[in-house]
XYZ file of C-alpha atoms in Angstrom:
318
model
C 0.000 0.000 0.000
C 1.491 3.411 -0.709
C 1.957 6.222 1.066
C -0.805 8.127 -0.516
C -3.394 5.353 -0.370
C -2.125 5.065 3.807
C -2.862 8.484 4.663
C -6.318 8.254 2.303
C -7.421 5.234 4.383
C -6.427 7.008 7.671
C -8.733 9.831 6.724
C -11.542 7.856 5.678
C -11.323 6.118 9.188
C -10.939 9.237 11.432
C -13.841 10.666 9.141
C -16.018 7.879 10.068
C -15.122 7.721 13.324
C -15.487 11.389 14.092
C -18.998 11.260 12.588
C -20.081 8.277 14.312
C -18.909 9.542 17.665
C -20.584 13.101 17.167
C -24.056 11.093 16.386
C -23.526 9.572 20.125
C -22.467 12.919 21.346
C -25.885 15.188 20.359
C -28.275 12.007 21.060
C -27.016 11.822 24.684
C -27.322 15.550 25.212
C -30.720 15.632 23.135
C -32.487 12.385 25.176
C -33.039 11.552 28.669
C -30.427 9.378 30.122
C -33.247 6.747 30.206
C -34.085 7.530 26.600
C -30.633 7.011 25.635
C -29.979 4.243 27.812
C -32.893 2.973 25.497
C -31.573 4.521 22.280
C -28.335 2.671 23.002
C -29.958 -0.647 23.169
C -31.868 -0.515 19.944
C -28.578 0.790 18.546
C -27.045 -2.273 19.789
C -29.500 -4.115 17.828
C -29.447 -2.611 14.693
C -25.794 -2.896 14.613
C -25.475 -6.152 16.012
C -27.707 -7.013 13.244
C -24.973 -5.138 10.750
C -22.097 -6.793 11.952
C -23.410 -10.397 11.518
C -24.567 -8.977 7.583
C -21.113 -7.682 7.601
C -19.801 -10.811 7.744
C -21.145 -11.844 4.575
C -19.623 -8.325 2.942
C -16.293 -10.569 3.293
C -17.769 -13.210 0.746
C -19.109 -10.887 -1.867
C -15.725 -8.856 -1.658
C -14.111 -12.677 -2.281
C -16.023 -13.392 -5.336
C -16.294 -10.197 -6.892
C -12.407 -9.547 -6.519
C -11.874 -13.176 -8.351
C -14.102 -12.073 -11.259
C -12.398 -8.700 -11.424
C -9.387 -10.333 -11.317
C -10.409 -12.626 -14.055
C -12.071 -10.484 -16.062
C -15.959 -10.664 -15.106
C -18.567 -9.703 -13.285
C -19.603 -10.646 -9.979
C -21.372 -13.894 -10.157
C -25.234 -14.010 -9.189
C -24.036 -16.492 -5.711
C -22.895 -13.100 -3.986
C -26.619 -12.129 -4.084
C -27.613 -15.246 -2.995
C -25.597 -15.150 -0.004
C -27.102 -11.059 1.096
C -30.537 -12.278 0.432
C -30.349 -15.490 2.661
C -28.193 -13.629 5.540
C -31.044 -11.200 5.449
C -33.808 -13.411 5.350
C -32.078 -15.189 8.593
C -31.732 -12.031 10.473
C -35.358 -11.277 9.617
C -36.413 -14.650 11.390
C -34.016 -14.256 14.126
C -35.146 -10.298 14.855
C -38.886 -11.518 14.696
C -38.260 -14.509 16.999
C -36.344 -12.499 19.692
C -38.564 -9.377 19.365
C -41.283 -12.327 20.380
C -40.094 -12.937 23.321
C -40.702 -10.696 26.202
C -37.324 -9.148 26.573
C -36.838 -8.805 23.472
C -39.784 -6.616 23.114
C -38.259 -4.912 26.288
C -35.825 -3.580 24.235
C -37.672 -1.666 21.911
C -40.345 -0.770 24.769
C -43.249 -2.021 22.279
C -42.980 0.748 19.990
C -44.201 0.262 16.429
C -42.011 2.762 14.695
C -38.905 1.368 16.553
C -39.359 -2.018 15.472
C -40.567 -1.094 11.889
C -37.185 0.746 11.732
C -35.310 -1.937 12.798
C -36.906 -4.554 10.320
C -35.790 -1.563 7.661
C -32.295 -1.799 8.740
C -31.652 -5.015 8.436
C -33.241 -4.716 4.562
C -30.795 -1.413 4.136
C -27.858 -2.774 5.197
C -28.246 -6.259 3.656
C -28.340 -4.211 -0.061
C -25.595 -1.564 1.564
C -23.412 -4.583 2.315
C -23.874 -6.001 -1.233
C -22.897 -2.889 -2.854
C -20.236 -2.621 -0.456
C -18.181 -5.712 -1.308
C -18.734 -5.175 -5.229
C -17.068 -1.943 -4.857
C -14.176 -3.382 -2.973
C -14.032 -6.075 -5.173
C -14.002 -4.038 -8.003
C -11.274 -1.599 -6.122
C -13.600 1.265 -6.212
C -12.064 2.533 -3.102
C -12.709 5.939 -3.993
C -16.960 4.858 -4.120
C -16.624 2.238 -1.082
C -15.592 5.514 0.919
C -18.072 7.850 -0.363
C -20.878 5.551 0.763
C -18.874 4.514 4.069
C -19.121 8.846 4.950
C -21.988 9.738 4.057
C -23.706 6.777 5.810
C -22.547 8.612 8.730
C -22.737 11.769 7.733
C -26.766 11.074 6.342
C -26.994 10.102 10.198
C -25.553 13.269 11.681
C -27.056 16.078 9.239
C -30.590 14.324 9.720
C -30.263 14.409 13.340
C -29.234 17.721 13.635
C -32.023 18.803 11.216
C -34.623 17.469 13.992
C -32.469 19.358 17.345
C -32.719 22.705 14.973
C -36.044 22.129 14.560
C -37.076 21.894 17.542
C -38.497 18.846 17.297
C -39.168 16.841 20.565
C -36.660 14.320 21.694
C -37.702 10.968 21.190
C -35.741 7.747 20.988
C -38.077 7.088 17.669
C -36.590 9.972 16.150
C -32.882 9.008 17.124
C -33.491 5.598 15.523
C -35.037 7.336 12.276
C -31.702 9.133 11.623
C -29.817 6.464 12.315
C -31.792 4.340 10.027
C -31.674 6.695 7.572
C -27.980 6.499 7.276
C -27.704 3.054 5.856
C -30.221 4.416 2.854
C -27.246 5.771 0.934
C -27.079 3.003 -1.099
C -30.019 4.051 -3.432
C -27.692 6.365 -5.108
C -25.559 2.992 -6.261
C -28.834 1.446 -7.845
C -27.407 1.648 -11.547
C -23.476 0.763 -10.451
C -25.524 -2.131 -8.599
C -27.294 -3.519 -11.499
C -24.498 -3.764 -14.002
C -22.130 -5.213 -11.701
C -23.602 -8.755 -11.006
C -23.781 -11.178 -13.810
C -27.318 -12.255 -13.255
C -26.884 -14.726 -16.430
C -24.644 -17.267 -14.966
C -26.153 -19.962 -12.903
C -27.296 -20.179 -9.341
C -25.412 -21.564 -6.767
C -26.942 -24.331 -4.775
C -28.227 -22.658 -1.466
C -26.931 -25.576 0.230
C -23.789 -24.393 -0.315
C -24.674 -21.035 -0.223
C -26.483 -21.949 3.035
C -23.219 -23.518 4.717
C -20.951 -20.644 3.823
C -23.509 -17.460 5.394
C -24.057 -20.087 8.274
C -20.506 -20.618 9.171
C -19.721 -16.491 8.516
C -23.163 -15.707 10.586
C -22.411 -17.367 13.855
C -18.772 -16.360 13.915
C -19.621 -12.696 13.376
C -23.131 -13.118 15.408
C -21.116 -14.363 19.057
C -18.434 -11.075 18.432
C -21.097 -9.212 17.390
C -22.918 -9.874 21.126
C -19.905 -8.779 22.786
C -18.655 -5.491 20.732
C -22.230 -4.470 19.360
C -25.071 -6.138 20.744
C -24.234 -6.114 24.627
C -26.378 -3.155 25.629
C -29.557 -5.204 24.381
C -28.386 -8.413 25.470
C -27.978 -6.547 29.225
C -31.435 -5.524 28.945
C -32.322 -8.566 27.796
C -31.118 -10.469 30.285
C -30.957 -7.773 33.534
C -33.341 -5.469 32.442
C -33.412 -1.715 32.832
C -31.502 0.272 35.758
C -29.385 3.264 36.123
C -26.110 1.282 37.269
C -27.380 -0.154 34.180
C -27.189 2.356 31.940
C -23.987 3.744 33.480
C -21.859 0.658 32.414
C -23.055 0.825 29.009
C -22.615 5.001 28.411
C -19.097 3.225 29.596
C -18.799 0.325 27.142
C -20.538 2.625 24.284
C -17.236 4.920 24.673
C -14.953 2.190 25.028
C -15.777 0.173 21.776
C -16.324 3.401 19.983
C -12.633 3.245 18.606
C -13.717 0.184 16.831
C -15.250 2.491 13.961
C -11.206 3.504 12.776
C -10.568 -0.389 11.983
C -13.964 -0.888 9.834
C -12.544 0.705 6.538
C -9.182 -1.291 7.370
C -10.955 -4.558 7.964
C -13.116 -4.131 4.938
C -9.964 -3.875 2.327
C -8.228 -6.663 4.037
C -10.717 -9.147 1.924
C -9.487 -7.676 -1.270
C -6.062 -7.700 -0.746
C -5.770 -11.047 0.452
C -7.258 -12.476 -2.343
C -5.212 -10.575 -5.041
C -2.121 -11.666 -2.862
C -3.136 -15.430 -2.697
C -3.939 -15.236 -6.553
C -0.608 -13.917 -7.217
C 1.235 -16.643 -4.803
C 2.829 -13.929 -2.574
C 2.605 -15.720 0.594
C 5.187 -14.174 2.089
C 3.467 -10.734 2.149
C 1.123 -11.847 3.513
C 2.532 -13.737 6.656
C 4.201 -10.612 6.992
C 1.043 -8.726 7.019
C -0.331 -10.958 9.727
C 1.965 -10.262 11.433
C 2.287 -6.498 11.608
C -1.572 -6.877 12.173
C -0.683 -8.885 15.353
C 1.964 -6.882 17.136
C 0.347 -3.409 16.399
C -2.815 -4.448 17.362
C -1.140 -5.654 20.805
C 0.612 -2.378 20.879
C -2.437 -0.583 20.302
C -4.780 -2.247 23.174
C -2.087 -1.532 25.864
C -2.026 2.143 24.409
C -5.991 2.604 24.574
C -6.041 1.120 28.174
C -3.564 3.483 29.853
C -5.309 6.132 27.895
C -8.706 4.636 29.169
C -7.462 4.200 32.686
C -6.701 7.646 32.633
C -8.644 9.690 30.355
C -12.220 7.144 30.939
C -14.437 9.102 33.558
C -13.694 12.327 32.042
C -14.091 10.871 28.614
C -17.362 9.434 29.749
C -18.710 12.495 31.361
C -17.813 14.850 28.553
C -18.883 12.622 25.741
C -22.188 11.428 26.968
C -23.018 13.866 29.578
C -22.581 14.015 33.201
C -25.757 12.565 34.026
């Protein structure tokens, strides 16, 4: 990677990160801290839900690298894949939402849960267009739509504070729906890129491979994403409650500068494995390794010292 293309992908994560972090920033100061304490577990949802759809963003990067690298376009099985990951998550959401608990989460609203049945639809066809454009090395249109998903969130919500609109989680959850809707503008970039004249895949084996992706990303995805609604889930609603996870909300929040280096890792793998330059990329394992060990005894000085503060200023004293 280049010099050029380093410091690009360092911007595009700080950019993503900043915006993400300001959403969390106005909500807490525009809600109640039980509203947000609420806000944060459907937002633990939603993006739980993500990160297991995410997973399957790996395979359609795989496939659609391979045909770029051959010549063609994206076979139809990448679609396959989205469409059963999201059909899944649409059972699971609907079974857990069943359950009492679940529906403790979203406090029985109707607009909540309609907007969380949207965003697992948005970011199933955000994901697909997603891993084409990686695949395709449209880096420059994988971070346009990575930005403005976040940005989409933040201008919408601040639209509603300037308004004058009253605070309600509902409306929190509508902007941050909204953000995942950027991929309408890729409708026509979307079409032309699969090759919807080749053959299915068996959904057995398209079955196996979004099953094997699904539960490894869905058990992370409880701990990083999802653990504000599991808590409720499991503990149900109290202050100390919603204390530990204004803590853990700030503490995982960092996570959002590794997504746009995660996502190209898929990619470049799979040109480097084509090309039979194994070396690279044992060493790239390793440098992963050590500065990622480097980097999570960094963040926890910095947390030890910097975390109430941090806490308090970010989310609000309250």
């Amino acid at each position: 990677m280049t010099r050029v293309r380093r410091r690009q992908l360092g911007l595009l994560s700080v950019s993503f990160f900043a915006a993400s972090l300001l959403l969390l920033i106005v909500v807490a100061r525009w809600l109640t801290p039980t509203e947000n304490f609420h806000f944060q577990a459907v937002w633990g949802l939603i993006f739980a839900f993500g990160s297991v759809l995410g997973s399957v963003e790996q395979e359609v990067t795989r496939r659609s690298t391979s045909a770029a690298l051959d010549g063609r376009r994206t076979p139809v099985g990448a679609v396959q894949a989205i469409a059963l990951a999201a059909m899944a998550s649409l059972v699971v959401l609907a079974a857990l939402l069943a359950t009492p608990r679940g529906g403790e989460v979203v406090q029985g609203s109707a607009p909540v849960i309609a907007l969380v049945v949207l965003s697992v639809i948005n970011f199933s066809v955000l994901i697909l267009v997603r891993g084409l454009l990686l695949g395709a090395h449209a880096l420059r249109g994988y971070a346009a739509l990575l930005v403005g998903e976040a940005l989409v969130r933040l201008v919408l919500l601040g639209v509603l504070v300037l308004a004058g609109v009253a605070a309600a989680v509902e409306w929190a959850v509508l902007a941050t729906v909204t953000g995942s809707l950027v991929w309408v503008v890729t409708l026509r970039r979307l079409a032309h890129a699969v090759d919807w004249s080749v053959p299915r895949d068996p959904w057995r084996q398209v079955a196996g491979t979004v099953t094997a992706l699904g539960i490894a990303n869905g058990l992370s995805a409880l701990v990083l994403t999802g653990f504000p609604t599991v808590s409720i889930a499991l503990l149900g609603q109290s202050t100390d409650l919603a204390v530990l996870m204004a803590v853990i909300t700030l503490a995982r929040a960092p996570l959002a500068l590794l997504a746009p280096v995660q996502a190209l890792t898929v990619p470049t793998v799979v040109r480097w494995s084509r090309s039979g330059d194994t070396h690279r990329l044992s060493r790239a394992l390793q440098y992963i390794a050590g500065s990622s060990a480097v980097a999570a005894v960094v963040a926890a000085a910095i947390g030890y010292v910097l975390g109430p503060s941090a806490v308090a200023f970010v989310l609000g004293a309250d």
